[in-house]
Coordinates of N, CA and C in Angstrom, one line a residue:
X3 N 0.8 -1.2 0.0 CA 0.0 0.0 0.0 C 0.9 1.2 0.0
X4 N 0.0 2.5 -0.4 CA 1.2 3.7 -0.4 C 0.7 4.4 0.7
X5 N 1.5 5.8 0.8 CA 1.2 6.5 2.3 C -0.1 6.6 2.7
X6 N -1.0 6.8 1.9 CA -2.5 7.0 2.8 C -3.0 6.4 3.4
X7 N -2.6 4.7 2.7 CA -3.1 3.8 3.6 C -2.3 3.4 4.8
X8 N -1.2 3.6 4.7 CA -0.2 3.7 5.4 C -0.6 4.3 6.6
X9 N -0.9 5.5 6.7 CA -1.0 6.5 7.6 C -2.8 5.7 8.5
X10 N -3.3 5.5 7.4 CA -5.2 5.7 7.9 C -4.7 3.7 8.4
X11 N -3.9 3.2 8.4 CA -4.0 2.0 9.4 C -3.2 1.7 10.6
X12 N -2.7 3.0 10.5 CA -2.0 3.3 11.8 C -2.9 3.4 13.3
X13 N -4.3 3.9 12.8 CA -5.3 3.8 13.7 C -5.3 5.2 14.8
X14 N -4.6 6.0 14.2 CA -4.6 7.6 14.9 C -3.9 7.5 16.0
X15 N -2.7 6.5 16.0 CA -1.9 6.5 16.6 C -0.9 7.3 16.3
X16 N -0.3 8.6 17.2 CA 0.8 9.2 16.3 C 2.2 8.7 16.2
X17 N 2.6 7.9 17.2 CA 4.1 7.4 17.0 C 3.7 6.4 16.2
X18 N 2.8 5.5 16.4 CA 2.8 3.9 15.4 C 2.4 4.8 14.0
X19 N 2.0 6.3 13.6 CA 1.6 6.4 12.2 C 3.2 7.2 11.7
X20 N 4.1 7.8 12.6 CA 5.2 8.1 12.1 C 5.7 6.7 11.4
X21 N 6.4 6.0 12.2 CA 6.9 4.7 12.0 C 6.1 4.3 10.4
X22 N 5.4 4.0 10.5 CA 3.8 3.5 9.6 C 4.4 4.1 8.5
X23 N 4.7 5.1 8.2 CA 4.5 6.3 7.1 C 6.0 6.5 6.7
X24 N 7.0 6.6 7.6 CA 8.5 6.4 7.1 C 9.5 5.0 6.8
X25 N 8.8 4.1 7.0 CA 9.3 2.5 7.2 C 9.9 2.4 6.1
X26 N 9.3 2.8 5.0 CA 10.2 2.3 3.6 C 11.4 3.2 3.7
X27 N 12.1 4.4 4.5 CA 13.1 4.5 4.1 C 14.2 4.3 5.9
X28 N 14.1 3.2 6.2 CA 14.9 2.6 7.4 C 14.7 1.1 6.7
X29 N 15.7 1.0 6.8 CA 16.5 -0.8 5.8 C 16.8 -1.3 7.0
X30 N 16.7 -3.0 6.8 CA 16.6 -3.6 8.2 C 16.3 -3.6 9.4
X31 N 17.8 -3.6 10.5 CA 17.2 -3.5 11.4 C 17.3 -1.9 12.0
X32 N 17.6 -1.0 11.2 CA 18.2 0.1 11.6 C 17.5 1.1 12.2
X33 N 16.1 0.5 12.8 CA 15.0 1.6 13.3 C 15.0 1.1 14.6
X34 N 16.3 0.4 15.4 CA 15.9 0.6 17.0 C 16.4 1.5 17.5
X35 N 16.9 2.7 17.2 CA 17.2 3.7 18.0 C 15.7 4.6 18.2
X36 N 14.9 4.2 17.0 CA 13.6 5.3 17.6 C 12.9 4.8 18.9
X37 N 12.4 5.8 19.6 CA 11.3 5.4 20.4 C 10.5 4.2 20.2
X38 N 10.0 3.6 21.0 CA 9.3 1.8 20.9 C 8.2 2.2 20.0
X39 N 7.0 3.5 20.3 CA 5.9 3.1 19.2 C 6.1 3.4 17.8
X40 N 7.5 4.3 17.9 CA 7.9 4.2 16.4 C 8.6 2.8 15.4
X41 N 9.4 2.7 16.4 CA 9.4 1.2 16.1 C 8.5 0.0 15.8
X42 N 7.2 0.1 16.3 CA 6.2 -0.9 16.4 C 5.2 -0.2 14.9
X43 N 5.5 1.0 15.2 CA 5.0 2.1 13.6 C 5.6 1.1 12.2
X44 N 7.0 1.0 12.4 CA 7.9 0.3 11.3 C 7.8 -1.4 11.2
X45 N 7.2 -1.9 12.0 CA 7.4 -3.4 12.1 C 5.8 -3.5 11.6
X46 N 5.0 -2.5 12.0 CA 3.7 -2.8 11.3 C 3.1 -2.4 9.9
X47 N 4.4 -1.9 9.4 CA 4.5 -1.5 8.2 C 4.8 -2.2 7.4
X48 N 5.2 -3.2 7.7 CA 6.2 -4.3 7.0 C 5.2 -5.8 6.8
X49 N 4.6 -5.6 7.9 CA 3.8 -6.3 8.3 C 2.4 -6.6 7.0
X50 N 1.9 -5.2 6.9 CA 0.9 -5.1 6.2 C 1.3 -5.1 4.4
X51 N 2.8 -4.4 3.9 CA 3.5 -4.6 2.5 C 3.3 -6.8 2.5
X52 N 3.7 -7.2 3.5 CA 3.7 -8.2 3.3 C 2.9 -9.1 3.4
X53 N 1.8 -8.3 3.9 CA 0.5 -9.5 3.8 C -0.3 -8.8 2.2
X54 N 0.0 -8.2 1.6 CA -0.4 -7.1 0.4 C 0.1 -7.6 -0.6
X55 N 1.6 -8.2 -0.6 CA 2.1 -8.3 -1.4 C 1.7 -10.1 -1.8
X56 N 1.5 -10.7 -1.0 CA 0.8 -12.2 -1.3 C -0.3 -12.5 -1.0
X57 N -1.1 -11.1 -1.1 CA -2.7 -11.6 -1.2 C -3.4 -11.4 -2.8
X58 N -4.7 -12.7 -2.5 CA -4.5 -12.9 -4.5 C -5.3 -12.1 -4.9
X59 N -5.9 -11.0 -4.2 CA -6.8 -10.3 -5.0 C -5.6 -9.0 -5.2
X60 N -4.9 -8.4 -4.4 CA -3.8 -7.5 -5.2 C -2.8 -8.2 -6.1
X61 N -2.7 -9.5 -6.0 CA -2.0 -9.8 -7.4 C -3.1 -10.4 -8.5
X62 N -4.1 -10.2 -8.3 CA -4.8 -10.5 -9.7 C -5.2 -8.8 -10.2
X63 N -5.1 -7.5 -9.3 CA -4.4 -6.5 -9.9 C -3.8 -6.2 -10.3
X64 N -2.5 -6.8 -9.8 CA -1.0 -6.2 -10.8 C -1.0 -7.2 -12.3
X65 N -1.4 -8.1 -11.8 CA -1.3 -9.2 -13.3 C -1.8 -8.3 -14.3
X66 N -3.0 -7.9 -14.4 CA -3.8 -7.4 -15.3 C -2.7 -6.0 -16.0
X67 N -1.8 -5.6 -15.3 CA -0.6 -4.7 -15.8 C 0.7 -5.0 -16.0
X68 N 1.1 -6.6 -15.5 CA 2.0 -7.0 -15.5 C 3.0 -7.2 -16.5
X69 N 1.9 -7.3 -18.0 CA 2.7 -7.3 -19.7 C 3.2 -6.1 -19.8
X70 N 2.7 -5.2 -19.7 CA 3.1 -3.5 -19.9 C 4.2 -3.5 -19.1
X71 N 4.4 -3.2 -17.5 CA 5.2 -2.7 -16.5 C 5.6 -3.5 -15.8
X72 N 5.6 -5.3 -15.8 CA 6.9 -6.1 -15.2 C 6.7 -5.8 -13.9
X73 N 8.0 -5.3 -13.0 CA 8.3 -5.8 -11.7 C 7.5 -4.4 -10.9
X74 N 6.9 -3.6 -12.0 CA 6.8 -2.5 -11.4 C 5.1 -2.4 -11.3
X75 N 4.5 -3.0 -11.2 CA 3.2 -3.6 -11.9 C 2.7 -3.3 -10.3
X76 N 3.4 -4.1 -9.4 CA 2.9 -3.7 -7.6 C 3.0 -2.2 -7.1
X77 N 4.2 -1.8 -7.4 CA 4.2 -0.3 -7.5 C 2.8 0.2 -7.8
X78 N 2.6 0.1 -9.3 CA 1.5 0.6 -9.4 C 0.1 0.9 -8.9
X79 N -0.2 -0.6 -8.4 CA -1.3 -1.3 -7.9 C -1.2 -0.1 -6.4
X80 N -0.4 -0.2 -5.8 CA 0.1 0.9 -4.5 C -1.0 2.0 -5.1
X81 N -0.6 2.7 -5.9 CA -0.6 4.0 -6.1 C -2.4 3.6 -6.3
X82 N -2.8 3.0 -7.2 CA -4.3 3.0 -7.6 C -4.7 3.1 -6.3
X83 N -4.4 2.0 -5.6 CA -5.8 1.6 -4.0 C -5.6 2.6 -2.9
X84 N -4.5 3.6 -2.9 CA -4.2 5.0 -2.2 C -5.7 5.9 -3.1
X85 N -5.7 6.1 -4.4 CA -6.7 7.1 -5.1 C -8.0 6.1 -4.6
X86 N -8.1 4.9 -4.7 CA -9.3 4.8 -4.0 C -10.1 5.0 -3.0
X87 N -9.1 4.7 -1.7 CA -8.7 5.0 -0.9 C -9.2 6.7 -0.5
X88 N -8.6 7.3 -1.4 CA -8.6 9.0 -0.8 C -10.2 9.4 -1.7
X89 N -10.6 8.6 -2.8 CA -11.6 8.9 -3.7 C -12.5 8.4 -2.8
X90 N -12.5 7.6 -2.0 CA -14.0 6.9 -1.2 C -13.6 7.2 0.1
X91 N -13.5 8.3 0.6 CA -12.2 8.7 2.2 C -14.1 8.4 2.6
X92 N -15.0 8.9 3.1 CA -15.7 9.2 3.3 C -16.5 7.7 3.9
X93 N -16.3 6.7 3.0 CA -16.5 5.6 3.6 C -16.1 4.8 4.7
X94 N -14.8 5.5 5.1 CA -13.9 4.5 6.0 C -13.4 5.9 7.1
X95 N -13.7 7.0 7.2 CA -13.4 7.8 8.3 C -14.5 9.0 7.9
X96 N -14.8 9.4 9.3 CA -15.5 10.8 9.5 C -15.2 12.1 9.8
X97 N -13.8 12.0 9.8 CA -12.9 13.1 9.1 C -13.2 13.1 8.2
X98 N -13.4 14.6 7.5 CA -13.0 14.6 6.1 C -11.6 14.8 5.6
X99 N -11.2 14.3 4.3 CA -9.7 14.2 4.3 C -8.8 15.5 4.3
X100 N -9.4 16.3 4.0 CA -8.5 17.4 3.9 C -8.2 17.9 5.2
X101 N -9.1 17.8 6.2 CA -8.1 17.9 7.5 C -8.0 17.1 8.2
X102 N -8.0 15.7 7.6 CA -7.0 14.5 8.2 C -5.8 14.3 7.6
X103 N -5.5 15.3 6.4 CA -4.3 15.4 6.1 C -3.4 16.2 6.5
X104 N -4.0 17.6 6.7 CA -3.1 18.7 7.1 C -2.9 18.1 8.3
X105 N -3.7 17.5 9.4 CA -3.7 17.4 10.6 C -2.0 16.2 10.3
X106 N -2.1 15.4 9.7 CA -0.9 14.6 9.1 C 0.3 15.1 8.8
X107 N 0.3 16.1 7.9 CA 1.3 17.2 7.7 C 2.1 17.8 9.1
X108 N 0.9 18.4 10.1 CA 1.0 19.0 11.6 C 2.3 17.7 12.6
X109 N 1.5 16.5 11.7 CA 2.5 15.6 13.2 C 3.8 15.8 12.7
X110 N 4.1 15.5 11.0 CA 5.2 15.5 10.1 C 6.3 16.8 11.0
X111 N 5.6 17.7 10.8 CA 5.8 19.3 11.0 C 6.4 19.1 12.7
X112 N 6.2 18.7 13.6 CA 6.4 18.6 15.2 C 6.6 17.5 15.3
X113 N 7.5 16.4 14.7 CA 8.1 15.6 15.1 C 9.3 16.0 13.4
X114 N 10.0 16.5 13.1 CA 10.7 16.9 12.3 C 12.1 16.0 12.5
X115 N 12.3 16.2 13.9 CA 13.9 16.1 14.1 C 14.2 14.5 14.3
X116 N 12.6 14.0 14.5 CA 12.8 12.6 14.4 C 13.3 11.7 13.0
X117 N 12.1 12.9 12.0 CA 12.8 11.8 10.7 C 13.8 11.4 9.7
X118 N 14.1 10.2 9.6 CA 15.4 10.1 8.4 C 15.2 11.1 7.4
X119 N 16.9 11.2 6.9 CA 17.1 12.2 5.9 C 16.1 12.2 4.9
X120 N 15.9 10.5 4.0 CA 15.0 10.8 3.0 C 13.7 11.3 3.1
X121 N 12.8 11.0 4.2 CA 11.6 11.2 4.5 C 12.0 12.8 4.7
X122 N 12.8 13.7 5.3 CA 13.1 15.5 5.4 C 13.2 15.9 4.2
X123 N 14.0 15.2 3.2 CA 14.3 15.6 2.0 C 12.6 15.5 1.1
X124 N 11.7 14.6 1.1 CA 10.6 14.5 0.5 C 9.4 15.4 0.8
X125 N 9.4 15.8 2.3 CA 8.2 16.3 2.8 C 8.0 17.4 2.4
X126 N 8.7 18.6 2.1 CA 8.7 19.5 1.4 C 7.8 20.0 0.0
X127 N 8.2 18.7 -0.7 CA 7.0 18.4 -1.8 C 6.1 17.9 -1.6
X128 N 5.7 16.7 -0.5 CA 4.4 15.9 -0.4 C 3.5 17.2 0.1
X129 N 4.3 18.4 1.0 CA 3.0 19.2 1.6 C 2.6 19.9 0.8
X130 N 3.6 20.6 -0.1 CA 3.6 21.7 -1.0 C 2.5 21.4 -2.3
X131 N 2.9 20.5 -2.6 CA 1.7 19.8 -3.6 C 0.7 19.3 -3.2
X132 N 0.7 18.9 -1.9 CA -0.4 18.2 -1.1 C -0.7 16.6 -1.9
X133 N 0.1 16.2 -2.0 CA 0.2 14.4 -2.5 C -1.2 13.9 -2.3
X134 N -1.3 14.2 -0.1 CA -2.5 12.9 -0.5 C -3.9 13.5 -0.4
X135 N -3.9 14.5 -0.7 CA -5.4 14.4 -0.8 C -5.6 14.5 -2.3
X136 N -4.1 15.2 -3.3 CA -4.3 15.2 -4.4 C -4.7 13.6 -5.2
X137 N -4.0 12.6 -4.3 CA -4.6 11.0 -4.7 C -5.9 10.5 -5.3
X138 N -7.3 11.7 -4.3 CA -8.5 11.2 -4.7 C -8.8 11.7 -6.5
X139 N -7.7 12.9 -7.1 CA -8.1 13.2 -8.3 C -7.1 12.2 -9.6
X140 N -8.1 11.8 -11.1 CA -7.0 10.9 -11.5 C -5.9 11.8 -11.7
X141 N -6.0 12.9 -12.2 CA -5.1 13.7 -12.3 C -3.9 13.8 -11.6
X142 N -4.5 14.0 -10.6 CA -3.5 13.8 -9.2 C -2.5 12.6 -9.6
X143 N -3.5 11.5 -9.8 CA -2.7 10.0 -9.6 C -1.4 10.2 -11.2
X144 N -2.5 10.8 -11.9 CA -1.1 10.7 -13.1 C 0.0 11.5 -13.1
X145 N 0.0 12.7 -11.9 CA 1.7 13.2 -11.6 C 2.4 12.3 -10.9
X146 N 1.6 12.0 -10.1 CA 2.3 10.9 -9.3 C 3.0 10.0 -9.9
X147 N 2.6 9.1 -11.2 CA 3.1 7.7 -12.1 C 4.0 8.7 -13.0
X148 N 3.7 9.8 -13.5 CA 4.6 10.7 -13.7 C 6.3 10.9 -13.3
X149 N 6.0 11.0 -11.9 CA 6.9 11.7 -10.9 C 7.8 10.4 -11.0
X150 N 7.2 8.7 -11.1 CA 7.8 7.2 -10.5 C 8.4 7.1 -11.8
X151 N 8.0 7.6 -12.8 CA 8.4 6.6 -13.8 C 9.9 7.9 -13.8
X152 N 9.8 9.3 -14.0 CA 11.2 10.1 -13.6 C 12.0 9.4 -12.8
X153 N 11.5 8.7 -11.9 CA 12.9 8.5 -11.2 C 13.2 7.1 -11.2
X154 N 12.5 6.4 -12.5 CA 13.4 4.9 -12.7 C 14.1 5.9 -14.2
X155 N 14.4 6.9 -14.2 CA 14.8 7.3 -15.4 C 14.3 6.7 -17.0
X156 N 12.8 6.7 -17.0 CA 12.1 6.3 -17.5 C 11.7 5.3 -18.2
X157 N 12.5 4.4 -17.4 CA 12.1 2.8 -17.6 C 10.7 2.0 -17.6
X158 N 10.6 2.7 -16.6 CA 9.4 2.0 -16.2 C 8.0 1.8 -16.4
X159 N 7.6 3.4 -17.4 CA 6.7 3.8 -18.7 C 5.7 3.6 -17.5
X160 N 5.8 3.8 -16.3 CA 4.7 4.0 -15.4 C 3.9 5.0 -15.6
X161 N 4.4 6.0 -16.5 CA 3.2 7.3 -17.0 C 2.2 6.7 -17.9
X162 N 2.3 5.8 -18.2 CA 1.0 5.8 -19.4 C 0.1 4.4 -18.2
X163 N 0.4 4.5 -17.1 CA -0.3 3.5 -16.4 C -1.4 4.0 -16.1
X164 N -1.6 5.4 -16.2 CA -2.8 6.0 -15.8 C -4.3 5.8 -16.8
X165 N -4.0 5.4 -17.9 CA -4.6 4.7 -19.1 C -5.6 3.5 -18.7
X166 N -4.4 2.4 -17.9 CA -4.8 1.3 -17.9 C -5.7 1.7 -16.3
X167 N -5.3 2.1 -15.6 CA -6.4 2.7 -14.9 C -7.5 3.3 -15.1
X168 N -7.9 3.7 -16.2 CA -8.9 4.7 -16.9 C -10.0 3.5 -17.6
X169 N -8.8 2.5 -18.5 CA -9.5 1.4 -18.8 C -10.3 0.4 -17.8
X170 N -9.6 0.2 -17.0 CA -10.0 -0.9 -16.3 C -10.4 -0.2 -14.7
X171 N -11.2 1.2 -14.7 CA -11.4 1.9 -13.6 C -12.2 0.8 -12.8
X172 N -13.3 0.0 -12.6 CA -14.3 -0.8 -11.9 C -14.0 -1.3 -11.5
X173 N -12.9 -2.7 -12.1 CA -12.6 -3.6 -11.5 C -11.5 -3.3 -10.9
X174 N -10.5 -2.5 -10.9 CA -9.2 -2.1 -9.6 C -10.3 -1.8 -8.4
X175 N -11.0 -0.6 -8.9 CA -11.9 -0.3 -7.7 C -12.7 -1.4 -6.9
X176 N -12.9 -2.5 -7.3 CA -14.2 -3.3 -6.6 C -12.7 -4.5 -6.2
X177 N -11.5 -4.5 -6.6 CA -10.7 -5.7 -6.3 C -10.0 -4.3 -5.1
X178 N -10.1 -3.3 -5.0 CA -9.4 -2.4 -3.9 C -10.5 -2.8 -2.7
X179 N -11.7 -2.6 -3.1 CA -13.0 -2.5 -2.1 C -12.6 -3.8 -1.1
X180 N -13.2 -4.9 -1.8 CA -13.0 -6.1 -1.3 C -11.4 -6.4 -0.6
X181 N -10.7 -6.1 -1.0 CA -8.9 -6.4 -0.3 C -9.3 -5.4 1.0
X182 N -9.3 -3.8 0.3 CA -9.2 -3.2 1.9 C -9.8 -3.9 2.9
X183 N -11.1 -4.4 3.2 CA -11.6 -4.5 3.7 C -11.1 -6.2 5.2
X184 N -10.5 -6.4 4.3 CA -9.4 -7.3 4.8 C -8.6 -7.1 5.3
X185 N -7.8 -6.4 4.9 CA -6.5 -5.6 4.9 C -6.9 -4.4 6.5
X186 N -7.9 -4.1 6.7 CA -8.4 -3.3 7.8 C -8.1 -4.2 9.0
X187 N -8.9 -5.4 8.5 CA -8.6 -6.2 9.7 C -7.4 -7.1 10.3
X188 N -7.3 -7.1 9.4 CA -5.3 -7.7 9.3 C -5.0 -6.9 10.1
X189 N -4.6 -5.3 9.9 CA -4.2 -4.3 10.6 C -4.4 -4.1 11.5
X190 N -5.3 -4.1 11.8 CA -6.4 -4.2 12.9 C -5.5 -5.2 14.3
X191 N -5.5 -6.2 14.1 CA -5.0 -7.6 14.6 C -3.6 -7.1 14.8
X192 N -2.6 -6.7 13.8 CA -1.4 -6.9 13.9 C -1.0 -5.2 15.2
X193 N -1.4 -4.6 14.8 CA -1.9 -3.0 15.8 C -1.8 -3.1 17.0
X194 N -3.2 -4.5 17.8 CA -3.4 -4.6 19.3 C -2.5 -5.8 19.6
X195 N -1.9 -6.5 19.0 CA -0.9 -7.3 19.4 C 0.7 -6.7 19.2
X196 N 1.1 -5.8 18.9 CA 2.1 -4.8 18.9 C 2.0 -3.9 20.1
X197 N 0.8 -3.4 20.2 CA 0.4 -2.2 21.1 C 0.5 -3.2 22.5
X198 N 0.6 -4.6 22.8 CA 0.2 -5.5 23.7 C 1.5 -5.6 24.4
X199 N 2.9 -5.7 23.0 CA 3.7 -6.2 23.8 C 4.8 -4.9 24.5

């Protein structure tokens, strides 16, 4: 999953949503110097990529893109179920998103000195452009595949993925519907047995 979901299964936890939201850039074990719920932030991060990455309804998503874009097909699939995600916010929180994101931005903003270099070096743009609420528009999503495919130095022709999203808009959406909904509770589970120990 990408940051939104990242963040919204953190459970409005602020240290487990730091953790949660920076995990991809701390490689192995190199996240025990943070504080424990940031730590349990990053271990449940890892947690959820990997129950995501071998469940068959997100890989009978990526398959359907997997001739076009190869290894990068999961990438993708990330990026769609975030715009659905931010496109149907309304279903899964009573926040509205726009200020469950600034309020996201605010923790970013007052815990500063905690995050790795890459995550200081990115934040700048995610707020400035406003990434995730921009997610719920396609538009939005096609700077984004835009932005991914620049920085495989355009290998990855992840720009024209926004296409096959356009094509096949119902079914990503009804195979995101059905996964989240699992994927909640996975999170869910892995959360209060973290939070336990």
């Amino acid at each position: 999953m990408n940051f939104l979901a990242h963040i919204y299964l953190s459970f409005d936890d602020k240290e487990i949503t730091l953790g949660n939201f920076f995990a991809d850039h701390i490689r192995g074990n190199r996240y025990k110097h943070f504080p424990d719920k940031i730590q349990k932030g990053i271990l449940l991060h890892r947690e959820i990529d990997t129950f995501t990455d071998a469940h068959p309804i997100t890989r009978q998503s990526s398959k359907r893109l997997h001739k076009n874009y190869s290894h990068y097909s999961m990438v993708i699939v990330d990026i769609f179920y975030d715009h659905f995600l931010a496109k149907n916010w309304s279903d899964y929180s009573n926040v509205p998103l726009e200020e469950y994101v600034d309020r996201f931005y605010d923790l970013l903003e007052e815990n500063y000195e905690l995050l790795p270099v890459a995550t200081k070096r990115m934040m700048p743009y995610m707020i400035a452009d406003n990434w995730l609420l921009d997610y719920a528009n396609l538009s939005g999503i096609g700077r984004v595949l835009n932005g991914m495919n620049r920085r495989t130095q355009n290998k990855s022709k992840m720009n024209f993925a926004i296409f096959d999203l356009e094509e096949h808009y119902t079914d990503f959406e009804n195979e995101f519907t059905a996964f989240f909904e699992e994927l909640i509770t996975f999170s869910r589970q892995k959360f209060n047995s973290l939070c336990e120990d």
